[in-house]
PDB file of C-alpha atoms in Angstrom:
ATOM      1  CA  MET A   8     100.421 106.110  90.879  1.00 53.00           C
ATOM      2  CA  ARG A   9      99.422 105.719  87.231  1.00 56.00           C
ATOM      3  CA  GLN A  10     102.588 103.776  86.503  1.00 55.00           C
ATOM      4  CA  TYR A  11     101.550 101.188  89.107  1.00 53.00           C
ATOM      5  CA  ILE A  12      98.054 100.891  87.681  1.00 56.00           C
ATOM      6  CA  ARG A  13      99.463 100.424  84.176  1.00 57.00           C
ATOM      7  CA  LEU A  14     101.700  97.653  85.524  1.00 55.00           C
ATOM      8  CA  LEU A  15      98.746  95.835  87.099  1.00 57.00           C
ATOM      9  CA  PRO A  16      97.947  93.653  84.055  1.00 56.00           C
ATOM     10  CA  LEU A  17     101.625  92.722  83.765  1.00 51.00           C
ATOM     11  CA  ALA A  18     101.796  91.855  87.457  1.00 56.00           C
ATOM     12  CA  LEU A  19      98.721  89.666  87.140  1.00 52.00           C
ATOM     13  CA  LEU A  20     100.147  87.959  84.075  1.00 50.00           C
ATOM     14  CA  ALA A  21     103.406  87.342  85.935  1.00 54.00           C
ATOM     15  CA  LEU A  22     101.488  85.870  88.878  1.00 53.00           C
ATOM     16  CA  LEU A  23      99.507  83.577  86.628  1.00 53.00           C
ATOM     17  CA  THR A  24     102.511  82.405  84.584  1.00 51.00           C
ATOM     18  CA  ALA A  25     105.278  82.421  87.203  1.00 50.00           C
ATOM     19  CA  CYS A  26     104.056  79.303  88.957  1.00 49.00           C
ATOM     20  CA  ASP A  27     104.443  75.770  87.717  1.00 50.00           C
ATOM     21  CA  MET A  28     101.445  74.592  85.779  1.00 52.00           C
ATOM     22  CA  HIS A  29      98.855  73.357  88.245  1.00 53.00           C
ATOM     23  CA  SER A  30      95.379  72.362  87.418  1.00 55.00           C
ATOM     24  CA  SER A  31      92.831  74.373  89.306  1.00 68.00           C
ATOM     25  CA  ASP A  32      89.442  73.249  90.489  1.00 79.00           C
ATOM     26  CA  ASN A  33      88.413  76.591  91.977  1.00 90.00           C
ATOM     27  CA  GLY A  34      85.541  77.233  89.585  1.00 91.00           C
ATOM     28  CA  GLU A  35      84.320  80.831  89.667  1.00 95.00           C
ATOM     29  CA  LEU A  36      86.829  81.755  92.418  1.00 97.00           C
ATOM     30  CA  ASP A  37      89.781  81.814  90.021  1.00 96.00           C
ATOM     31  CA  GLY A  38      90.571  85.266  88.720  1.00 96.00           C
ATOM     32  CA  TYR A  39      91.084  88.853  89.774  1.00 95.00           C
ATOM     33  CA  TRP A  40      88.731  90.489  92.294  1.00 97.00           C
ATOM     34  CA  GLN A  41      88.371  94.040  93.635  1.00 97.00           C
ATOM     35  CA  MET A  42      86.908  94.487  97.105  1.00 97.00           C
ATOM     36  CA  HIS A  43      84.327  97.262  96.736  1.00 97.00           C
ATOM     37  CA  THR A  44      82.156  97.269  99.875  1.00 97.00           C
ATOM     38  CA  VAL A  45      82.596  96.168 103.470  1.00 97.00           C
ATOM     39  CA  ASP A  46      79.570  95.750 105.723  1.00 97.00           C
ATOM     40  CA  THR A  47      79.597  95.278 109.452  1.00 93.00           C
ATOM     41  CA  LEU A  48      77.061  92.758 110.582  1.00 81.00           C
ATOM     42  CA  GLY A  49      75.704  95.566 112.779  1.00 85.00           C
ATOM     43  CA  GLY A  50      74.354  97.263 109.660  1.00 89.00           C
ATOM     44  CA  LYS A  51      77.036  99.793 108.652  1.00 95.00           C
ATOM     45  CA  SER A  52      78.455  99.786 105.126  1.00 97.00           C
ATOM     46  CA  ALA A  53      81.549 101.391 103.589  1.00 96.00           C
ATOM     47  CA  ASP A  54      82.405 101.841  99.915  1.00 97.00           C
ATOM     48  CA  ILE A  55      86.134 101.078  99.734  1.00 96.00           C
ATOM     49  CA  ARG A  56      86.735 101.110  95.982  1.00 95.00           C
ATOM     50  CA  SER A  57      89.143 104.015  96.446  1.00 93.00           C
ATOM     51  CA  GLU A  58      91.309 101.799  98.702  1.00 91.00           C
ATOM     52  CA  LYS A  59      92.143  99.707  95.606  1.00 92.00           C
ATOM     53  CA  ILE A  60      92.280  96.345  97.369  1.00 94.00           C
ATOM     54  CA  PHE A  61      92.569  93.386  95.007  1.00 95.00           C
ATOM     55  CA  TRP A  62      92.622  89.620  95.461  1.00 96.00           C
ATOM     56  CA  ALA A  63      94.069  87.395  92.705  1.00 96.00           C
ATOM     57  CA  VAL A  64      93.291  83.664  92.852  1.00 96.00           C
ATOM     58  CA  GLN A  65      94.943  80.793  91.012  1.00 92.00           C
ATOM     59  CA  ALA A  66      95.575  77.150  91.902  1.00 92.00           C
ATOM     60  CA  ASP A  67      96.038  77.172  95.695  1.00 92.00           C
ATOM     61  CA  LEU A  68      97.431  80.723  95.987  1.00 95.00           C
ATOM     62  CA  LEU A  69      95.602  83.918  96.865  1.00 96.00           C
ATOM     63  CA  GLU A  70      97.521  87.154  96.366  1.00 95.00           C
ATOM     64  CA  MET A  71      96.286  90.325  98.046  1.00 94.00           C
ATOM     65  CA  VAL A  72      97.532  93.774  97.112  1.00 91.00           C
ATOM     66  CA  GLN A  73      96.555  97.361  97.849  1.00 87.00           C
ATOM     67  CA  LEU A  74      97.398  99.803  95.086  1.00 83.00           C
ATOM     68  CA  LYS A  75      97.082 102.906  97.223  1.00 72.00           C
ATOM     69  CA  GLY A  76      99.372 104.778  99.541  1.00 63.00           C
ATOM     70  CA  ASP A  77     103.127 104.679  99.853  1.00 59.00           C
ATOM     71  CA  ILE A  78     104.123 101.774  97.634  1.00 55.00           C
ATOM     72  CA  THR A  79     107.489 101.547  99.431  1.00 57.00           C
ATOM     73  CA  SER A  80     105.812 101.043 102.804  1.00 56.00           C
ATOM     74  CA  HIS A  81     105.967  97.512 104.220  1.00 49.00           C
ATOM     75  CA  ARG A  82     102.186  97.533 104.642  1.00 49.00           C
ATOM     76  CA  TYR A  83     101.602  98.002 100.892  1.00 53.00           C
ATOM     77  CA  LYS A  84     103.477  95.002  99.553  1.00 66.00           C
ATOM     78  CA  ASP A  85     101.799  91.989  98.019  1.00 84.00           C
ATOM     79  CA  MET A  86     100.664  89.292 100.408  1.00 91.00           C
ATOM     80  CA  VAL A  87     100.344  85.698  99.330  1.00 94.00           C
ATOM     81  CA  PHE A  88      98.212  83.153 101.150  1.00 96.00           C
ATOM     82  CA  ARG A  89      97.436  79.486 100.697  1.00 96.00           C
ATOM     83  CA  PHE A  90      93.731  78.811 100.578  1.00 97.00           C
ATOM     84  CA  GLN A  91      91.149  76.059 100.528  1.00 96.00           C
ATOM     85  CA  LEU A  92      87.611  76.321  99.190  1.00 96.00           C
ATOM     86  CA  ASN A  93      85.383  73.588 100.636  1.00 95.00           C
ATOM     87  CA  ASN A  94      81.698  73.222 101.462  1.00 94.00           C
ATOM     88  CA  GLY A  95      80.891  76.916 101.191  1.00 96.00           C
ATOM     89  CA  GLU A  96      83.911  78.083 103.168  1.00 98.00           C
ATOM     90  CA  LEU A  97      87.080  79.841 102.037  1.00 98.00           C
ATOM     91  CA  ARG A  98      90.009  79.352 104.407  1.00 98.00           C
ATOM     92  CA  VAL A  99      93.072  81.554 103.892  1.00 98.00           C
ATOM     93  CA  SER A 100      96.255  80.683 105.774  1.00 97.00           C
ATOM     94  CA  ASN A 101     100.044  80.861 105.938  1.00 96.00           C
ATOM     95  CA  PRO A 102     100.456  84.433 104.653  1.00 95.00           C
ATOM     96  CA  PHE A 103     103.789  85.851 103.620  1.00 92.00           C
ATOM     97  CA  TRP A 104     105.059  89.084 102.132  1.00 87.00           C
ATOM     98  CA  LYS A 105     105.946  88.918  98.469  1.00 81.00           C
ATOM     99  CA  ALA A 106     108.246  91.897  98.005  1.00 67.00           C
ATOM    100  CA  ARG A 107     111.487  92.336  96.133  1.00 61.00           C
ATOM    101  CA  ASN A 108     113.160  94.526  98.729  1.00 63.00           C
ATOM    102  CA  ILE A 109     112.410  92.327 101.751  1.00 60.00           C
ATOM    103  CA  GLY A 110     112.068  88.844 100.258  1.00 65.00           C
ATOM    104  CA  ASP A 111     109.361  86.365 101.109  1.00 76.00           C
ATOM    105  CA  GLU A 112     108.809  86.423 104.844  1.00 85.00           C
ATOM    106  CA  PRO A 113     105.930  85.171 106.987  1.00 91.00           C
ATOM    107  CA  ILE A 114     103.301  87.656 108.124  1.00 93.00           C
ATOM    108  CA  THR A 115     102.779  87.454 111.861  1.00 93.00           C
ATOM    109  CA  ASP A 116     101.155  90.798 112.741  1.00 94.00           C
ATOM    110  CA  VAL A 117      97.357  90.740 112.392  1.00 95.00           C
ATOM    111  CA  GLU A 118      97.428  94.522 111.776  1.00 94.00           C
ATOM    112  CA  ASP A 119      99.055  93.834 108.408  1.00 91.00           C
ATOM    113  CA  VAL A 120      96.103  91.747 107.163  1.00 93.00           C
ATOM    114  CA  LYS A 121      93.257  93.891 108.511  1.00 93.00           C
ATOM    115  CA  PRO A 122      93.109  96.298 105.520  1.00 89.00           C
ATOM    116  CA  TYR A 123      92.395  93.271 103.312  1.00 92.00           C
ATOM    117  CA  GLY A 124      89.279  92.228 105.250  1.00 93.00           C
ATOM    118  CA  LEU A 125      90.864  89.736 107.617  1.00 96.00           C
ATOM    119  CA  SER A 126      90.716  89.859 111.403  1.00 95.00           C
ATOM    120  CA  GLU A 127      93.019  86.871 111.908  1.00 96.00           C
ATOM    121  CA  ILE A 128      96.236  85.676 110.287  1.00 96.00           C
ATOM    122  CA  ASN A 129      94.469  82.437 109.310  1.00 97.00           C
ATOM    123  CA  GLN A 130      90.856  83.320 108.476  1.00 97.00           C
ATOM    124  CA  THR A 131      87.796  81.317 107.452  1.00 98.00           C
ATOM    125  CA  PHE A 132      85.064  83.040 105.429  1.00 98.00           C
ATOM    126  CA  ARG A 133      81.585  81.844 104.620  1.00 98.00           C
ATOM    127  CA  VAL A 134      80.970  82.076 100.879  1.00 98.00           C
ATOM    128  CA  GLU A 135      77.576  83.759 100.563  1.00 98.00           C
ATOM    129  CA  GLN A 136      77.792  84.452  96.823  1.00 98.00           C
ATOM    130  CA  LEU A 137      80.223  83.370  94.144  1.00 98.00           C
ATOM    131  CA  ASN A 138      79.594  83.666  90.426  1.00 97.00           C
ATOM    132  CA  SER A 139      81.349  84.943  87.322  1.00 96.00           C
ATOM    133  CA  SER A 140      81.052  88.591  88.373  1.00 97.00           C
ATOM    134  CA  ASP A 141      80.384  88.866  92.131  1.00 98.00           C
ATOM    135  CA  MET A 142      81.672  87.355  95.351  1.00 98.00           C
ATOM    136  CA  THR A 143      80.457  87.955  98.888  1.00 98.00           C
ATOM    137  CA  LEU A 144      82.384  86.561 101.852  1.00 98.00           C
ATOM    138  CA  SER A 145      81.494  86.894 105.531  1.00 97.00           C
ATOM    139  CA  THR A 146      82.836  86.274 109.005  1.00 96.00           C
ATOM    140  CA  ASP A 147      81.079  86.755 112.326  1.00 94.00           C
ATOM    141  CA  HIS A 148      81.899  90.480 112.098  1.00 93.00           C
ATOM    142  CA  LEU A 149      82.214  91.553 108.442  1.00 96.00           C
ATOM    143  CA  ARG A 150      80.765  90.967 105.001  1.00 97.00           C
ATOM    144  CA  LEU A 151      83.121  91.634 102.070  1.00 98.00           C
ATOM    145  CA  HIS A 152      81.772  92.339  98.575  1.00 98.00           C
ATOM    146  CA  PHE A 153      83.934  91.899  95.466  1.00 98.00           C
ATOM    147  CA  ARG A 154      83.568  92.389  91.734  1.00 98.00           C
ATOM    148  CA  LYS A 155      85.488  90.303  89.241  1.00 97.00           C
ATOM    149  CA  TYR A 156      87.654  91.732  86.483  1.00 88.00           C
TER     150      TYR A 156
END
């Protein structure tokens, strides 16, 4: 597990430099985020820092990865989404697996995106808070809290 954590900065650097140069107008959204708390809108809250779920944002790509569990399992590969940030909403769409052993393939099973805070393949979040250190996103059912690295 430690070898994967040590590779995290290299993976992020590769993500940020592997793409063609695109200008980004994402403001505070750009960067590397860890999901730390999930609230149900019914009042329950769960600390999920130990799940090691990260979102990396650059240009129009959002990469989601979970650094826990069986790293060879299909469910623990990087996911890449397109996204749009407009008028206080973050829309993530068109997800695909980014994995060396299976290639880039579309994600069609909603169960694969649920651990990352999504309840739909193409999801729209309300942006409740977004600054240089914290982000809070919500749907009709969940509120996701992130801290920025």
